XYZ file of C-alpha atoms in Angstrom:
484
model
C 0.000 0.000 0.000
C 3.059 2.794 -0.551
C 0.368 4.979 -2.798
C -1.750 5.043 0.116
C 0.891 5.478 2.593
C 3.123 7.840 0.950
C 0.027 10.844 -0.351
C -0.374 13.859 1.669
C -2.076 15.145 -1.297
C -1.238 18.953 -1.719
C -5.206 19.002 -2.294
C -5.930 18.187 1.120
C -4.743 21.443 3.065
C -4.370 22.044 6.653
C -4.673 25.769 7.569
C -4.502 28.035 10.987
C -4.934 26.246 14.387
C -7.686 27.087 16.593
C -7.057 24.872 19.528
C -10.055 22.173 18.963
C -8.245 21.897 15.619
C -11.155 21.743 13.717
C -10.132 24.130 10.932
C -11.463 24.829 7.820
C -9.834 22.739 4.702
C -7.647 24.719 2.141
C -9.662 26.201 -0.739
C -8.527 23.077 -3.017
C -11.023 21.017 -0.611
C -14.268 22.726 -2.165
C -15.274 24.411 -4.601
C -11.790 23.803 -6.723
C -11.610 19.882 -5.483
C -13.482 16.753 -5.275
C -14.360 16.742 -8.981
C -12.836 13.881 -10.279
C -12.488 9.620 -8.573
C -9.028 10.822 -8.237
C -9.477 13.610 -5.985
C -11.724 11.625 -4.140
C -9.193 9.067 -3.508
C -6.660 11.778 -3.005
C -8.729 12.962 -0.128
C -9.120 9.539 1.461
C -5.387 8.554 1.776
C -4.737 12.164 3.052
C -6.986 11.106 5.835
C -5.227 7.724 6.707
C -1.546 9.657 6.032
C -2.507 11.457 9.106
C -2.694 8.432 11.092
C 1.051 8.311 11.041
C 1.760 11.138 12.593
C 4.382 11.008 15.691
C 1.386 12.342 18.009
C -0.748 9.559 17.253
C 0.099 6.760 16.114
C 4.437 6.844 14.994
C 4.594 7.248 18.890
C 1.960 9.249 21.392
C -0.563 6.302 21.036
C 2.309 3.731 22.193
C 3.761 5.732 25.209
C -0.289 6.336 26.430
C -1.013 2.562 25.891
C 2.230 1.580 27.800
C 3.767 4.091 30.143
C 1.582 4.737 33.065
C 0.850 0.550 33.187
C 2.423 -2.261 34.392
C 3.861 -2.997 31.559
C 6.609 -0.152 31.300
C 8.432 2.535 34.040
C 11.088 4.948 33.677
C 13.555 4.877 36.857
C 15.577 2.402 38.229
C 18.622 4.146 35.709
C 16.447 4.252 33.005
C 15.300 8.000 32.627
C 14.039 10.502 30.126
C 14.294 14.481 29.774
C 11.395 14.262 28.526
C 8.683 15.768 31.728
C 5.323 14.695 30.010
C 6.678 11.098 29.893
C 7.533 11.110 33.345
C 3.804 12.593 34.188
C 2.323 9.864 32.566
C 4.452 7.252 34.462
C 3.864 8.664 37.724
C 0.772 9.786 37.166
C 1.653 13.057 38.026
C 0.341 14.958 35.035
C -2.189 17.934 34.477
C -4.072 20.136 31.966
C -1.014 21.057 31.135
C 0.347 17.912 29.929
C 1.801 18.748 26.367
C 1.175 14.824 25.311
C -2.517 15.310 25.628
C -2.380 18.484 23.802
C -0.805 17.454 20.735
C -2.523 13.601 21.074
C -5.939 15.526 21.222
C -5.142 18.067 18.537
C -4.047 15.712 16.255
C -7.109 13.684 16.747
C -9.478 16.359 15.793
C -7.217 17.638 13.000
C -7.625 13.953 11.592
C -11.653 13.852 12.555
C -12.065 17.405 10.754
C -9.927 15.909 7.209
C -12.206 12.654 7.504
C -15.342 15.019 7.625
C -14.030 17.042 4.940
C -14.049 13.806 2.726
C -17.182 12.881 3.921
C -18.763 15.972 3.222
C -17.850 16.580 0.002
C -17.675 12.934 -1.602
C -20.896 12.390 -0.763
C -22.298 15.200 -3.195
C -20.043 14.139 -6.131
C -21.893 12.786 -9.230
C -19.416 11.111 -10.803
C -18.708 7.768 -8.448
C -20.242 4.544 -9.027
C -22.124 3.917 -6.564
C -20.136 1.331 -4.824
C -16.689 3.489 -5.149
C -18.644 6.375 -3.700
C -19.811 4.134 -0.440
C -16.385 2.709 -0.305
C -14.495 6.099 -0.208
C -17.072 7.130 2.315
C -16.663 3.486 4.609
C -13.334 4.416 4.865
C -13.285 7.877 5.745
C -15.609 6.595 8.430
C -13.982 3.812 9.701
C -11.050 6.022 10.434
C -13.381 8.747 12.099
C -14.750 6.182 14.606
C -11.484 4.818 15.137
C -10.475 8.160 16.300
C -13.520 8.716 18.350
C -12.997 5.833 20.042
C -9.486 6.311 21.021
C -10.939 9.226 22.301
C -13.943 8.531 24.236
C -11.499 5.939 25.782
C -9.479 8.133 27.400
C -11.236 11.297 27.787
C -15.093 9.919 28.056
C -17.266 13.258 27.077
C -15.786 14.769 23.774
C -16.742 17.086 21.365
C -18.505 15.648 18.876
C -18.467 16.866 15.176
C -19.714 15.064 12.218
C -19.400 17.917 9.675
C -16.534 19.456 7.901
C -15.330 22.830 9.249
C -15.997 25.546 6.508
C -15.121 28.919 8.338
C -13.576 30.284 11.796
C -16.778 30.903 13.362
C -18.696 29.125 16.033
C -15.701 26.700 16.449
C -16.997 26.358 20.333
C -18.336 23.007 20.611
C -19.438 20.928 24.335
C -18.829 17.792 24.749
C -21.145 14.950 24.093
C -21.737 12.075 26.419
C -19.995 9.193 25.825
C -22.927 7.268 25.030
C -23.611 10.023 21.728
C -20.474 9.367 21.105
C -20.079 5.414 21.299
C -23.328 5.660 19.394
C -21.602 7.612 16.276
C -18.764 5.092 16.316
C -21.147 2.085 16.308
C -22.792 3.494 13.004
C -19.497 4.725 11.170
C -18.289 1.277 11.953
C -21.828 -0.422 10.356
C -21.139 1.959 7.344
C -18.031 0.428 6.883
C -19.359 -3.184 7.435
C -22.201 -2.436 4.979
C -20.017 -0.771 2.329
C -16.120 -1.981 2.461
C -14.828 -4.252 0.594
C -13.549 -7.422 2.100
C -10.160 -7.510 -0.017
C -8.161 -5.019 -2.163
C -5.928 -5.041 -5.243
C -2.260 -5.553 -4.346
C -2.000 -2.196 -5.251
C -4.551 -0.878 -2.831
C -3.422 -3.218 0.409
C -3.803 -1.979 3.688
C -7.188 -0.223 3.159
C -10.115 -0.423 5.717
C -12.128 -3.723 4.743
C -15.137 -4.946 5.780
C -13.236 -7.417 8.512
C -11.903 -4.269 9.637
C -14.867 -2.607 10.491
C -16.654 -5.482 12.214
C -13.509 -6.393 13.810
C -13.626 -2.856 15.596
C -17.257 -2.946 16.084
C -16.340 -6.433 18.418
C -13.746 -4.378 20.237
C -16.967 -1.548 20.671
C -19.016 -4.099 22.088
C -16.880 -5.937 23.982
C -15.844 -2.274 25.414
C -19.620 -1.220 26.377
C -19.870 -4.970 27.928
C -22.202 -5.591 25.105
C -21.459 -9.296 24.932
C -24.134 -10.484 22.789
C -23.561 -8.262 20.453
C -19.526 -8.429 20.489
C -20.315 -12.629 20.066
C -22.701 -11.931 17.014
C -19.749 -9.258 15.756
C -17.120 -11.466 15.974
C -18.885 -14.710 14.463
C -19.553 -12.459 11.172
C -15.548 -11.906 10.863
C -15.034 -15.763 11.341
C -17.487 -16.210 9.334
C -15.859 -14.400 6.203
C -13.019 -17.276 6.148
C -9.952 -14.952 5.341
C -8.569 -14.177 8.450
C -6.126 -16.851 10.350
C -3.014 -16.838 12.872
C 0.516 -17.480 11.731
C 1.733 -21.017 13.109
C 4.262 -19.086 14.042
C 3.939 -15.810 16.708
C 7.775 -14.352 14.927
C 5.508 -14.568 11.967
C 3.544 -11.500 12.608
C 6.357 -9.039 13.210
C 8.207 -9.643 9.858
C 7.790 -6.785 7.635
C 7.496 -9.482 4.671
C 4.142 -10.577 6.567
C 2.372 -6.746 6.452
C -1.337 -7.093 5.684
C -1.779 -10.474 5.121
C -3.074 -13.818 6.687
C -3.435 -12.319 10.624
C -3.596 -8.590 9.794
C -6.698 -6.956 9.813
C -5.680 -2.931 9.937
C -2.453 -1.518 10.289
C -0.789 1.681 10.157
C 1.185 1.715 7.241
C 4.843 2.671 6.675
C 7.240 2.511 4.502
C 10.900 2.461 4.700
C 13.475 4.899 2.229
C 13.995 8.382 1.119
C 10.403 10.282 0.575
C 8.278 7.469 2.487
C 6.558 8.013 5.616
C 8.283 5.461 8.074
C 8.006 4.165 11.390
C 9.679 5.619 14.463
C 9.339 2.283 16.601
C 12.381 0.240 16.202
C 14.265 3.100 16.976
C 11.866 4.344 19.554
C 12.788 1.320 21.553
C 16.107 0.371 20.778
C 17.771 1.449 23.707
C 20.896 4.631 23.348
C 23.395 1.870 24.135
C 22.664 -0.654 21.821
C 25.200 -1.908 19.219
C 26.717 0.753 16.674
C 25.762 1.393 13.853
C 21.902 1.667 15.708
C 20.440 4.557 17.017
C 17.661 4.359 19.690
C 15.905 6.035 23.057
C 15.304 3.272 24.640
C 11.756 4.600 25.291
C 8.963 2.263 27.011
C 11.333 0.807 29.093
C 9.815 -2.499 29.968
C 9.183 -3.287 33.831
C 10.693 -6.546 35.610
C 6.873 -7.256 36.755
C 5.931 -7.308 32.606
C 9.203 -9.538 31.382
C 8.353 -12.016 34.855
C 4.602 -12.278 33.302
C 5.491 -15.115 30.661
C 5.382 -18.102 32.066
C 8.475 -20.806 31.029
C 8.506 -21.805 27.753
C 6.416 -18.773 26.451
C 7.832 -17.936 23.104
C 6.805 -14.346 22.776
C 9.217 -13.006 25.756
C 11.579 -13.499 23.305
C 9.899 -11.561 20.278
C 8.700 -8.759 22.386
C 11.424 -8.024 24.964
C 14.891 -8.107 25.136
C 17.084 -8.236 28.429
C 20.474 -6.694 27.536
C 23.834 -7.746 29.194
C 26.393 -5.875 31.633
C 29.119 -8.162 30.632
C 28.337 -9.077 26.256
C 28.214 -6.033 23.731
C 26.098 -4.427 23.537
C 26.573 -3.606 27.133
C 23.536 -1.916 29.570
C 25.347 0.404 31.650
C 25.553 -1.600 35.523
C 23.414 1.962 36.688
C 20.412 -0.055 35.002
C 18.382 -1.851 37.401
C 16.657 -3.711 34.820
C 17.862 -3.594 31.342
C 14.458 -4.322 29.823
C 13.677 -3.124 26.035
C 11.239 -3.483 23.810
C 12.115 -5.963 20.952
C 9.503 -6.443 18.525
C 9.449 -3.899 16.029
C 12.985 -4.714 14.236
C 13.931 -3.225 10.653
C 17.531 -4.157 9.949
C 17.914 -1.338 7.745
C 16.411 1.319 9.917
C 19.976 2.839 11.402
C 18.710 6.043 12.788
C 15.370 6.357 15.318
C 12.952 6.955 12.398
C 12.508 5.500 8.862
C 11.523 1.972 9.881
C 9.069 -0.143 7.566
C 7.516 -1.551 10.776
C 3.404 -1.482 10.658
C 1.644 -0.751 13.692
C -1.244 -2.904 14.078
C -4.528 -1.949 15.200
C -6.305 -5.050 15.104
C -5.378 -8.681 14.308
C -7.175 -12.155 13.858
C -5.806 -12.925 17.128
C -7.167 -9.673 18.626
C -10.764 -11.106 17.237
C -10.040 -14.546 18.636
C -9.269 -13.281 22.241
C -12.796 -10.530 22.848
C -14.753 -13.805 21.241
C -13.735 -15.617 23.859
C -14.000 -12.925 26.852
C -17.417 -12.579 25.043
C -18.841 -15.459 24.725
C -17.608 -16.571 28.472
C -19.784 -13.689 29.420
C -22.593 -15.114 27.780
C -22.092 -18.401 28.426
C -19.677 -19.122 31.607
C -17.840 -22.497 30.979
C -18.366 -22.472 26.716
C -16.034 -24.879 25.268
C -16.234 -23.079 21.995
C -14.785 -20.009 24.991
C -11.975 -22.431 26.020
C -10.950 -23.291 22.320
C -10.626 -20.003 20.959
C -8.396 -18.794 23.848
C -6.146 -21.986 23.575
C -5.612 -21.326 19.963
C -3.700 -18.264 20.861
C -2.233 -19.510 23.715
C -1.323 -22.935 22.123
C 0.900 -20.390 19.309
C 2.442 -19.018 22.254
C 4.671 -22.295 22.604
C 5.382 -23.239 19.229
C 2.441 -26.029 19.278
C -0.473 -26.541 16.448
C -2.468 -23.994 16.743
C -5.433 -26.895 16.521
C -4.333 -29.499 18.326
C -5.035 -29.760 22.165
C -2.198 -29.265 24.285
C -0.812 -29.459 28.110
C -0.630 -25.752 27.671
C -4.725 -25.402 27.476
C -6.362 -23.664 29.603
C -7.721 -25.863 32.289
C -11.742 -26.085 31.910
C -13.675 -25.416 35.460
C -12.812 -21.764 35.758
C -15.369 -19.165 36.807
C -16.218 -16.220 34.583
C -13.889 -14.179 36.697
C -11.286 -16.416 36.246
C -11.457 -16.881 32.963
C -11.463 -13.677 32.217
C -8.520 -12.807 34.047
C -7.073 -15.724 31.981
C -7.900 -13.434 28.983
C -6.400 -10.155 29.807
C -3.219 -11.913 31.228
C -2.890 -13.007 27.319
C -3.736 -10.208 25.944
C -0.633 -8.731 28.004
C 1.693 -10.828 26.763
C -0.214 -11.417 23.215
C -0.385 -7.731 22.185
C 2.851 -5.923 24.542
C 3.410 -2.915 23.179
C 0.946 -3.059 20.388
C -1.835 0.014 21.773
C -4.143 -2.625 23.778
C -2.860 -1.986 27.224
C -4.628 0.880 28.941
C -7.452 0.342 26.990
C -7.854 -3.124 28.276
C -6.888 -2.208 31.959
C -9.522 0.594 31.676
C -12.807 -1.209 30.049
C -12.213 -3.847 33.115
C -11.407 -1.700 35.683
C -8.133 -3.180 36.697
C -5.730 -0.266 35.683
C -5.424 1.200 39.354
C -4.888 -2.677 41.037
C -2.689 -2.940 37.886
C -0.564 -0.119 39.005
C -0.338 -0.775 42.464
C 0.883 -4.465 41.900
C 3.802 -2.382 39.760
C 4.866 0.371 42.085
C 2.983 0.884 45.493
C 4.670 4.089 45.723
C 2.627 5.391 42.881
C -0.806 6.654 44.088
C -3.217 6.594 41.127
C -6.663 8.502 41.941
C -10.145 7.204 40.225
C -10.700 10.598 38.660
C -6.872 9.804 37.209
C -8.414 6.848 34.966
C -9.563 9.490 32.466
C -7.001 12.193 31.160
C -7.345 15.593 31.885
C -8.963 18.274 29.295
C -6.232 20.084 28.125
C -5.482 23.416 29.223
C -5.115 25.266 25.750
C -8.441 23.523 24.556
C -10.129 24.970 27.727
C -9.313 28.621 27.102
C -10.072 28.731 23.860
C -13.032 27.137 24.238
C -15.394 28.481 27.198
C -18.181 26.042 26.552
C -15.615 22.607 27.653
C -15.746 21.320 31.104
C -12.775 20.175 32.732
C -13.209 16.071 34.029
C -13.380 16.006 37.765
C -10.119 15.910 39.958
C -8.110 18.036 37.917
């Protein structure tokens, strides 16, 4: 998918910056655009470009979904200069949090370009039909999928459907979270309706149907709507195109992008010109072996690299423990030289340019909220057990459908099993964006964090980010979340 990665179409024009960032479109976006397919699809690819900025999802989304969770900690002679990362870790940030700035302004700059598509393909006259509800599937699917990061972390947002067209009445409250869950549920059964389920080699990478209802699960399974998310998830299944690697390496090469597991990625592309990804640098820690360059940001913690069990092959995949003694060396000041392993690009050198994808969802994503689903439905469901143990049987280099000693003993109560489930997802998706989120929609972020670092006090009002400051005086009619 390089055409789609690559366009930041000179058509598609970001202007001023009121603070919301929902700012008119440049005058190509009007009256002198969207005339021809190719505009159209100019417009769309603009709108996932922007997904790959370094505020969203090249970095911000990563150190939100990590830091400030068990999984990684600054300290113990690991340490940053940066002061919002440190917030976040010790939850000791405010309004003024720069992070949440730029991660909220870059949300809303993203939400305003997919409206802007909306808006304007949906009046154009020459589309087929199917092209036209395509182009418009996937300028929703990204809109909800931005909406829900969103409403995740902030609960009430603004919420605005429509393209900004001027600089006036840019004040807008926030909606409840359930207005706003209930505009991601229908952008997400546009997409379902109106995607395609597979692309041209050419067009790879694209929001597909499976994409869309795989999201909708996550939705569900998120508002504890288990019937639904079991219903959801059955659909994907259903569509026969989706299955795990035998293999869990599999899914990190950069040969594997967009096939067989994937079901939406970020997209990058390594070389001069392309949009790349900052994550194998990122992690790589400042020591590591020359020629490399890294930051050795999202230090992992010794309670996340202690969480596999023995014989788990993904420790290996997703963290590395450095040596004192064997180059390259961790300086003896580290504690615990933990790193993040599993975005590698051998040719990446410096800390950006990678050709790393950043997944959003996979089929083992789906496999996992079927089976916290349907346990919820049905406490005890074999068909519960089986999906889970698929995952978990890949997880020790053992057919994924064969039984194994490594299955999850049957007799455990919903509870249980559930636990059972996030513990996987842990080590299943480390350092792919599921963290938090998962911590938060089962209310086990502030136990989480207390098993971590008991000298960290984490407040309930802290389990939803604070408005920032800039947003709130610019705009009189947002309300500030409670505690801050």
């Amino acid at each position: 998918m390089k055409k789609l990665s690559l366009i930041l179409s000179i058509a598609i024009i970001v202007t001023s910056c009121t603070k919301l960032d929902l700012v008119p479109e440049g005058v190509n976006s009007t009256a002198n655009f969207f005339k021809t397919p190719a505009d159209a699809n100019a417009a769309v690819n603009a709108t996932y470009a922007s997904l790959t900025n370094d505020y969203l999802y090249n970095q911000f989304i990563e150190v939100i979904q990590s830091q400030g969770t068990d999984d990684c900690e600054w300290g113990n002679g690991r340490n940053t200069q940066n002061a919002d990362k440190n917030q976040l870790d010790k939850f000791t940030y405010d309004s003024g949090t720069n992070l949440f700035y730029q991660f909220w302004s870059t949300s809303y700059v993203i939400i305003n370009r997919a409206n802007t598509a909306i808006d304007n393909i949906s009046k154009m006259t020459n589309l087929s039909p199917a092209l036209q509800n395509q182009y418009l599937g996937e300028a929703r699917f990204v809109r909800g999928l931005i909406y829900f990061n969103l409403v995740r972390l902030w609960g009430a947002v603004p919420l605005k459907t429509t393209a900004t067209t001027s600089l006036t009445n840019l004040e807008i409250a926030r909606s409840a979270p359930g207005d706003v869950y209930k505009q991601i549920i229908e952008d997400f059964q546009y997409g379902e309706a109106n995607l395609p389920q597979t692309y041209s080699a050419k067009d790879v990478g694209r929001a597909t149907k499976g994409a869309a209802m795989t999201m909708l699960v996550k939705v569900y399974l998120t508002q504890k709507q288990y019937d639904a998310a079991v219903s959801e998830a059955r659909k994907v299944m259903a569509l026969g195109i989706y299955s795990l690697w035998p293999n869990y390496s599999d899914v990190f090469l950069i040969a594997n992008k967009n096939i067989k597991e994937s079901i939406f990625e970020i997209q990058y592309q390594s070389g001069s010109g392309n949009i790349g990804s900052n994550y194998a640098g990122f992690f790589r820690p400042s020591f590591d072996k020359s020629p490399f360059a890294g930051f050795g940001d999202n230090p992992v913690t010794k309670n996340h690299f202690d969480a596999y069990p023995a014989n788990d092959l993904r420790k290996a995949v997703n963290v590395r423990q450095y040596s004192y003694t064997a180059d390259p060396k961790a300086p003896t000041t580290i504690k615990f030289p933990y790193y993040v392993s599993k975005y590698k690009d051998p040719t990446a050198l410096t800390t950006t340019g990678g050709a790393n994808n950043y997944y959003i969802t996979r089929y083992a994503d789906l496999l996992l909220m079927f089976a916290e689903a349907l346990n919820q439905v049905n406490s005890g469901s074999a068909e519960a057990y089986e999906a889970f143990n698929q995952v978990h049987r890949r997880a020790y280099g053992l057919p994924i459908g064969t039984k194994s000693i490594y299955d999850l003993a049957p007799g455990l109560t919903q509870a249980q099993f559930q636990n059972a489930v996030i513990n996987e997802r842990r080590l299943e998706f480390a350092f792919e964006g599921q963290r938090r989120f998962d911590l938060l929609r089962t209310e086990k972020l502030i136990p989480a964090i207390n098993a971590q670092d008991a000298t960290i006090s984490v407040k309930d009002y802290q389990l939803l980010f604070p408005i920032p400051s800039l947003e709130l005086n610019t705009n009189p009619l947002l309300k500030q979340n409670p505690g801050y």
